[in-house]
PDB file of N, CA and C in Angstrom:
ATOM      1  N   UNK D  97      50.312  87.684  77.719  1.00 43.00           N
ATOM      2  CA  UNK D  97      50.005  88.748  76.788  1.00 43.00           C
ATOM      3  C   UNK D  97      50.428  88.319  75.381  1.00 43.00           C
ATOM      4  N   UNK D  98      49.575  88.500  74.236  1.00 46.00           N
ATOM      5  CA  UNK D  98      49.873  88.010  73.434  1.00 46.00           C
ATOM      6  C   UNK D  98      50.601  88.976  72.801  1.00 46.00           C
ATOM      7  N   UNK D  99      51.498  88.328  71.550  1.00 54.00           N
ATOM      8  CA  UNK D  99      52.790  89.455  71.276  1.00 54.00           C
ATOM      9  C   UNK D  99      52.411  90.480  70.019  1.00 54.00           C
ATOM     10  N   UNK D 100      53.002  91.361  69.840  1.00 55.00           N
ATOM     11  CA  UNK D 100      52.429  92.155  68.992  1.00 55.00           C
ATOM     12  C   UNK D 100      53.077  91.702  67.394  1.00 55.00           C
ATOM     13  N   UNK D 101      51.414  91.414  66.550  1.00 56.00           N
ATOM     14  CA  UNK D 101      52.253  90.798  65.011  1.00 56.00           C
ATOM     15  C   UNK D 101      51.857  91.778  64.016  1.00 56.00           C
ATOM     16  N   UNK D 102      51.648  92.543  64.379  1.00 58.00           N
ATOM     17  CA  UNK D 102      51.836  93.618  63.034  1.00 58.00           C
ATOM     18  C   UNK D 102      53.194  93.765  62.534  1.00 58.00           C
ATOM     19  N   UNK D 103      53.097  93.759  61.338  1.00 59.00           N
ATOM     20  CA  UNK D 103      54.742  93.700  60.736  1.00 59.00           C
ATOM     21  C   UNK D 103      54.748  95.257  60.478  1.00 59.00           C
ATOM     22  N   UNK D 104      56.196  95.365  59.974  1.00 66.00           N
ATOM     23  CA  UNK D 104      56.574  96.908  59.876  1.00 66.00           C
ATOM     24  C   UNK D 104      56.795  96.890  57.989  1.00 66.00           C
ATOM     25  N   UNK D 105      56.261  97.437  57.691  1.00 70.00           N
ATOM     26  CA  UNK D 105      55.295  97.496  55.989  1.00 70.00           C
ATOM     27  C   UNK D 105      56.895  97.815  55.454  1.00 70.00           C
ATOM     28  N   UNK D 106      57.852  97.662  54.336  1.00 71.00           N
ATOM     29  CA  UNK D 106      58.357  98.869  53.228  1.00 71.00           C
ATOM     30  C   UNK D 106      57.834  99.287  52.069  1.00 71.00           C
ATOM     31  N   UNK D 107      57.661 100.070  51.828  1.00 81.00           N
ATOM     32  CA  UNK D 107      57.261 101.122  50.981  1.00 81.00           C
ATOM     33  C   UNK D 107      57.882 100.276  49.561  1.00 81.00           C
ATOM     34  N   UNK D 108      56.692  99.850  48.373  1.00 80.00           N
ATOM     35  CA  UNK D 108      57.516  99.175  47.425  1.00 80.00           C
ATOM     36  C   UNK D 108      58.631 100.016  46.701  1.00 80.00           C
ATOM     37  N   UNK D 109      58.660 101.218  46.994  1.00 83.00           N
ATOM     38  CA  UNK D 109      59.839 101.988  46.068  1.00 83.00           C
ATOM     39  C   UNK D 109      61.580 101.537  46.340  1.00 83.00           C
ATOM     40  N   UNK D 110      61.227 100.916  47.869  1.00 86.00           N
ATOM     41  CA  UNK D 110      62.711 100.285  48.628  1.00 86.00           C
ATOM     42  C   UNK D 110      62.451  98.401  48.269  1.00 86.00           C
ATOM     43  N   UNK D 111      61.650  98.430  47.515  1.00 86.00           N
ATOM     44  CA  UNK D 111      61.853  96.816  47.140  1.00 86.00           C
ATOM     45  C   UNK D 111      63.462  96.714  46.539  1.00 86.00           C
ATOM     46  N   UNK D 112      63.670  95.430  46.225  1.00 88.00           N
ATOM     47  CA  UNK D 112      64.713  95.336  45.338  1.00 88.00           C
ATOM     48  C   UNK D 112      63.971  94.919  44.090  1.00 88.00           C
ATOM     49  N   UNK D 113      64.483  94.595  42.869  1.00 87.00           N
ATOM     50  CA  UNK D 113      64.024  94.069  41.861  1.00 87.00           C
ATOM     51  C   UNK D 113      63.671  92.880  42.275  1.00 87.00           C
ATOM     52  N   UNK D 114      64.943  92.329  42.849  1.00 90.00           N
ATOM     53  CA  UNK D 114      64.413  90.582  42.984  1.00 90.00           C
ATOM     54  C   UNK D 114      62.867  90.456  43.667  1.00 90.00           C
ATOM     55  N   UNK D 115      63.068  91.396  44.632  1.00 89.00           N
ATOM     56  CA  UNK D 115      61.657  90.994  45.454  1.00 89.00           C
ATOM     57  C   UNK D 115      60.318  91.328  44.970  1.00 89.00           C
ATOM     58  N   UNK D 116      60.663  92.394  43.937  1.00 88.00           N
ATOM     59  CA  UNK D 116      59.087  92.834  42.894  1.00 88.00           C
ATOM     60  C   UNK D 116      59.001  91.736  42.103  1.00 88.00           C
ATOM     61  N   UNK D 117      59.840  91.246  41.439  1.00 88.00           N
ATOM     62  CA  UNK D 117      59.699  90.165  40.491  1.00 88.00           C
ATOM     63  C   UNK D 117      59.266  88.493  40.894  1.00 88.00           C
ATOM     64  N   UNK D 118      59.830  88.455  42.121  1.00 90.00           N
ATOM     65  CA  UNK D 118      59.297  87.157  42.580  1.00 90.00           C
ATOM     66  C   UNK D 118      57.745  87.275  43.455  1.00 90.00           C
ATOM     67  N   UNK D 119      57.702  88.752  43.670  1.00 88.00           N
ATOM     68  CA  UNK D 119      56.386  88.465  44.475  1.00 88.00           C
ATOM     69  C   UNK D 119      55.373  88.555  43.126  1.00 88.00           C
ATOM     70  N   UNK D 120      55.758  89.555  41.747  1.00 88.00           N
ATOM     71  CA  UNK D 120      54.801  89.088  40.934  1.00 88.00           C
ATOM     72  C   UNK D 120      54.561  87.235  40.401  1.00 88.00           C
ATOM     73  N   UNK D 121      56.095  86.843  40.752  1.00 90.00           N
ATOM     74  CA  UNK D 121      55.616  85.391  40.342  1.00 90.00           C
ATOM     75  C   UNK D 121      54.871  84.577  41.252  1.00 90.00           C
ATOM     76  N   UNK D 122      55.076  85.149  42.223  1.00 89.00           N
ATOM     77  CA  UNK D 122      53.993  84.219  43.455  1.00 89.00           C
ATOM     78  C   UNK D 122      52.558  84.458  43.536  1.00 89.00           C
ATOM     79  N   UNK D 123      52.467  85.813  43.081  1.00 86.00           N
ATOM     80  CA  UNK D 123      51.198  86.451  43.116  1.00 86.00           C
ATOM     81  C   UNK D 123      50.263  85.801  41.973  1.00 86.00           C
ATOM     82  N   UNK D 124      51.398  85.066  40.509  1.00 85.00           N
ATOM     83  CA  UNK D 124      50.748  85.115  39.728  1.00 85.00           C
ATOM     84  C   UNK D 124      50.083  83.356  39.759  1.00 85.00           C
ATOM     85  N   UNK D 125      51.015  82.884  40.481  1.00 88.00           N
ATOM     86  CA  UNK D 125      51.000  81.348  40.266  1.00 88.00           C
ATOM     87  C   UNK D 125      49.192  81.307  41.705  1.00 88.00           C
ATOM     88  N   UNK D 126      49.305  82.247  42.291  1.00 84.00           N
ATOM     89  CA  UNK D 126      48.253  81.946  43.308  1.00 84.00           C
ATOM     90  C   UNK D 126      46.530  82.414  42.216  1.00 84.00           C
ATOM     91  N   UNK D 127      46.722  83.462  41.402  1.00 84.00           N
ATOM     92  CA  UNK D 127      45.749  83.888  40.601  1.00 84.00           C
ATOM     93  C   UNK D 127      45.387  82.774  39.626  1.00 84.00           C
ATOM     94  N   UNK D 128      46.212  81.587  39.225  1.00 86.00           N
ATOM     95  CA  UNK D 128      46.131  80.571  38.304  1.00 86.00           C
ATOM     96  C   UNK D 128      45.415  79.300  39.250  1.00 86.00           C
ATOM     97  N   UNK D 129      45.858  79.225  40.305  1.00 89.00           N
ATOM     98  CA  UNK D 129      45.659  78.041  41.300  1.00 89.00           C
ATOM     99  C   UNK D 129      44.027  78.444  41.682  1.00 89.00           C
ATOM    100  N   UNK D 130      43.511  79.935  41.955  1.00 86.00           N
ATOM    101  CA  UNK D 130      42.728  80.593  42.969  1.00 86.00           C
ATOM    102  C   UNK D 130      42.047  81.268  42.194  1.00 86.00           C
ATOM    103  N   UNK D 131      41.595  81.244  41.098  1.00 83.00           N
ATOM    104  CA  UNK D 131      41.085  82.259  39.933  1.00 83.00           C
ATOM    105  C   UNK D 131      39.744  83.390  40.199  1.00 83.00           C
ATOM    106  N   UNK D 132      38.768  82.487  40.913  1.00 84.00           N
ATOM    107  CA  UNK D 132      37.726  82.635  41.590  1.00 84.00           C
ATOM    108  C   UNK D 132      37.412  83.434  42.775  1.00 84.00           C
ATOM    109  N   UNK D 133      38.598  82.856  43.681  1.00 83.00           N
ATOM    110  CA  UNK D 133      38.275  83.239  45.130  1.00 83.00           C
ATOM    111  C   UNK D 133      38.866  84.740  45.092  1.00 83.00           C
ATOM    112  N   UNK D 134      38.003  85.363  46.626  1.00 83.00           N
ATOM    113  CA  UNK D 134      37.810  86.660  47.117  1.00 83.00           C
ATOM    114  C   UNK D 134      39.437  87.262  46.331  1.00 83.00           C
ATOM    115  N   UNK D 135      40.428  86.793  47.576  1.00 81.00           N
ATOM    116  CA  UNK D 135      41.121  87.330  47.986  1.00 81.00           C
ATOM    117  C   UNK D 135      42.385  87.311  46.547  1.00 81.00           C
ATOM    118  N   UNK D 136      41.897  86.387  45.443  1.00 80.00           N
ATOM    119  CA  UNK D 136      42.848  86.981  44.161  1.00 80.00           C
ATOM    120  C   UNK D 136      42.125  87.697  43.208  1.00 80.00           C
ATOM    121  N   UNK D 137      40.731  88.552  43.450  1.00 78.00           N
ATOM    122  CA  UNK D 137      40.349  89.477  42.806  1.00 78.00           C
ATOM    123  C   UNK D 137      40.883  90.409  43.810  1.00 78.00           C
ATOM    124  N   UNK D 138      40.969  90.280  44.698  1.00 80.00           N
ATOM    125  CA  UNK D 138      41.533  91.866  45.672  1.00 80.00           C
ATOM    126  C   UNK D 138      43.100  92.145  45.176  1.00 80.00           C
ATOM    127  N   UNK D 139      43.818  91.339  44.533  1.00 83.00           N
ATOM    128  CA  UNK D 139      45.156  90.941  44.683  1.00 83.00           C
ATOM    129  C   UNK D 139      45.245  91.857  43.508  1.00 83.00           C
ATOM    130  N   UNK D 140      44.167  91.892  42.416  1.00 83.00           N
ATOM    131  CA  UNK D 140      44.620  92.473  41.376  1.00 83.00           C
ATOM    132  C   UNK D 140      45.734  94.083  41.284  1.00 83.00           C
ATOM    133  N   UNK D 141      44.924  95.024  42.509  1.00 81.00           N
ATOM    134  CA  UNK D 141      44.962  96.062  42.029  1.00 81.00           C
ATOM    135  C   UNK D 141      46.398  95.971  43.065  1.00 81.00           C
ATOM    136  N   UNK D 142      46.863  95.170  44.057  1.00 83.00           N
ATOM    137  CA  UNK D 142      48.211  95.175  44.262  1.00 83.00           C
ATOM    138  C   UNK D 142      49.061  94.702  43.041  1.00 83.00           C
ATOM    139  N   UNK D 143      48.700  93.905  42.365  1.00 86.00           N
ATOM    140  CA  UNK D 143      49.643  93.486  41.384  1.00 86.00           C
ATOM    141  C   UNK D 143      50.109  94.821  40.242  1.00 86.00           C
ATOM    142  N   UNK D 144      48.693  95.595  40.059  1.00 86.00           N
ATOM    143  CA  UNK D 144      48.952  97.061  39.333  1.00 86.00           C
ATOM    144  C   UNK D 144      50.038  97.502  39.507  1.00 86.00           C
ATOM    145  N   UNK D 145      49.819  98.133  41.338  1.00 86.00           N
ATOM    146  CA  UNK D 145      50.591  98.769  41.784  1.00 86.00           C
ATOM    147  C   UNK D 145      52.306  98.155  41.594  1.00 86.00           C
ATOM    148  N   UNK D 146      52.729  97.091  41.897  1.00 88.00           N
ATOM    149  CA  UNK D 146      53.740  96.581  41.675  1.00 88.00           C
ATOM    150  C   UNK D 146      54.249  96.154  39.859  1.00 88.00           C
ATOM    151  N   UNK D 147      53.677  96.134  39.176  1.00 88.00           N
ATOM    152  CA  UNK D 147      53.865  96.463  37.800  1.00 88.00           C
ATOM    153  C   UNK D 147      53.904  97.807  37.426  1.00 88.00           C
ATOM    154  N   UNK D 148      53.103  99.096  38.147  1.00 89.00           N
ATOM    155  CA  UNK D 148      53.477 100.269  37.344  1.00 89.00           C
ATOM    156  C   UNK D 148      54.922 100.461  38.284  1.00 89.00           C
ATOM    157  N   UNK D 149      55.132 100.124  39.514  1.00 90.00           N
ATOM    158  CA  UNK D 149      56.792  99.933  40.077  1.00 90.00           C
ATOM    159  C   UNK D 149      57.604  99.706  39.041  1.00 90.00           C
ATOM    160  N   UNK D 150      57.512  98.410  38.590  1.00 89.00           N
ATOM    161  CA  UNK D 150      58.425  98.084  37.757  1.00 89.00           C
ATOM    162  C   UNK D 150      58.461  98.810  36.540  1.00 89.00           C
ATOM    163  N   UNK D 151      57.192  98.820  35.910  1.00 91.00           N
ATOM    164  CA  UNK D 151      57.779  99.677  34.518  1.00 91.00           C
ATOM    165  C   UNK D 151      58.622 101.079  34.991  1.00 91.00           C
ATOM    166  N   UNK D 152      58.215 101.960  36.020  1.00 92.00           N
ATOM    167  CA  UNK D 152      58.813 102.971  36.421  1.00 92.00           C
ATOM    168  C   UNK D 152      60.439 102.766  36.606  1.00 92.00           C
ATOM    169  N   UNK D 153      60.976 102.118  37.150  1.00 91.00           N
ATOM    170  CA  UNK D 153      62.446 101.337  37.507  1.00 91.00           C
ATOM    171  C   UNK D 153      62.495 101.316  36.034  1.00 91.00           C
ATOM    172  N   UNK D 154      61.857 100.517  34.889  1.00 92.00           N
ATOM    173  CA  UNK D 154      62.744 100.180  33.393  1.00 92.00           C
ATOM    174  C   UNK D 154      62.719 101.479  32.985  1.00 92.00           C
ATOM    175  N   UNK D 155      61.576 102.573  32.943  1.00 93.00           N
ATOM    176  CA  UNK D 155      61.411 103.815  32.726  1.00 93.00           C
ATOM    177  C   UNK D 155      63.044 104.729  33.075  1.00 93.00           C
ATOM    178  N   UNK D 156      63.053 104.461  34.314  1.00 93.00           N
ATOM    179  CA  UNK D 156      64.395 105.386  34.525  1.00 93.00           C
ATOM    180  C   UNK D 156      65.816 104.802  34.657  1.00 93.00           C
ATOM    181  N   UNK D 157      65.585 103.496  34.181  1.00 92.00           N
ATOM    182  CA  UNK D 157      66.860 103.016  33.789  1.00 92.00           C
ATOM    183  C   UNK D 157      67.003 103.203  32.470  1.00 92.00           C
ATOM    184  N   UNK D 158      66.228 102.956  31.830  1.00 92.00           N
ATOM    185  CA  UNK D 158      66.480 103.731  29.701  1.00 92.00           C
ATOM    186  C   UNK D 158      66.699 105.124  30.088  1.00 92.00           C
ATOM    187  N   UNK D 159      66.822 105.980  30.869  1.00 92.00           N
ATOM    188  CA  UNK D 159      66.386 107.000  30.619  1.00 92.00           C
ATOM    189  C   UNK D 159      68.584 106.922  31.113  1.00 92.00           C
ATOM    190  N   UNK D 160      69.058 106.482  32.109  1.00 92.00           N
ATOM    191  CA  UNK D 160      69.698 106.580  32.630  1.00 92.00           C
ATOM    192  C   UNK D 160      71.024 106.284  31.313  1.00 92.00           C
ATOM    193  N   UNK D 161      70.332 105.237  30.781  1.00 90.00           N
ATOM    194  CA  UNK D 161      71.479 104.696  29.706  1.00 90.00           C
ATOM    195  C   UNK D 161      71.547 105.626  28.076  1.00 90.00           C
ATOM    196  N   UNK D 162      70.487 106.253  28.174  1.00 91.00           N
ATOM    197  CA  UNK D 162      70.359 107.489  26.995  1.00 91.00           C
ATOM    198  C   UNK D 162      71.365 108.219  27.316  1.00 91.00           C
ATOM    199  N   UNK D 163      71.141 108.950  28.868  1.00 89.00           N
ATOM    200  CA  UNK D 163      72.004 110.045  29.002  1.00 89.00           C
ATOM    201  C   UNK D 163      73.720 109.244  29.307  1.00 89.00           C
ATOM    202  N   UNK D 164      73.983 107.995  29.771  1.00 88.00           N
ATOM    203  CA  UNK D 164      75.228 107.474  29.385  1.00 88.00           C
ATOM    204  C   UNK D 164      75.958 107.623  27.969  1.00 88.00           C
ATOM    205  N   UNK D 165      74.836 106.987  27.213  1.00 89.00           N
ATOM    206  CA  UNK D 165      75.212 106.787  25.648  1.00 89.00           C
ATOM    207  C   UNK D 165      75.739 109.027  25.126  1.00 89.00           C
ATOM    208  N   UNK D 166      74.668 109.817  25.409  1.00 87.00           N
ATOM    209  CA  UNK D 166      75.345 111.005  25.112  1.00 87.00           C
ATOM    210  C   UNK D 166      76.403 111.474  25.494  1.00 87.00           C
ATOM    211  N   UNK D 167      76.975 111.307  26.641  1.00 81.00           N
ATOM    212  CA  UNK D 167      78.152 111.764  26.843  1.00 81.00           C
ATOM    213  C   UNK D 167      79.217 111.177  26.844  1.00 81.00           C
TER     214      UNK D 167
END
């Protein structure tokens, strides 16, 4: 019986930084190598998604260090 390979997904909101940031660098070095092919025009709109991640994270970390700096 062959074994079961579906992986078990996390949700990018439980990424760490490190792992958003290096998968954008992997993602990006494959879009430079692969410019053409199928599967790094599909890649785009994951890469979105993991960039509006990140700006969101810098979003509520300024937001975090405003309300430090007031009190």
């Amino acid at each position: 019986m062959p074994k079961d390979t579906e992986t078990t997904r996390i949700p990018v909101e439980n990424w760490t930084n490190s792992q958003l940031h290096d998968t954008l660098y992997a993602a990006s070095e494959v879009q430079g190598l692969f410019p053409d092919c199928e599967f790094t025009k599909q890649l785009e709109s994951f890469l979105d998604m993991l960039w509006d991640e990140v700006h969101h994270r810098e979003d509520e970390e300024d937001k975090e260090a405003e309300i430090l700096e007031t009190q």
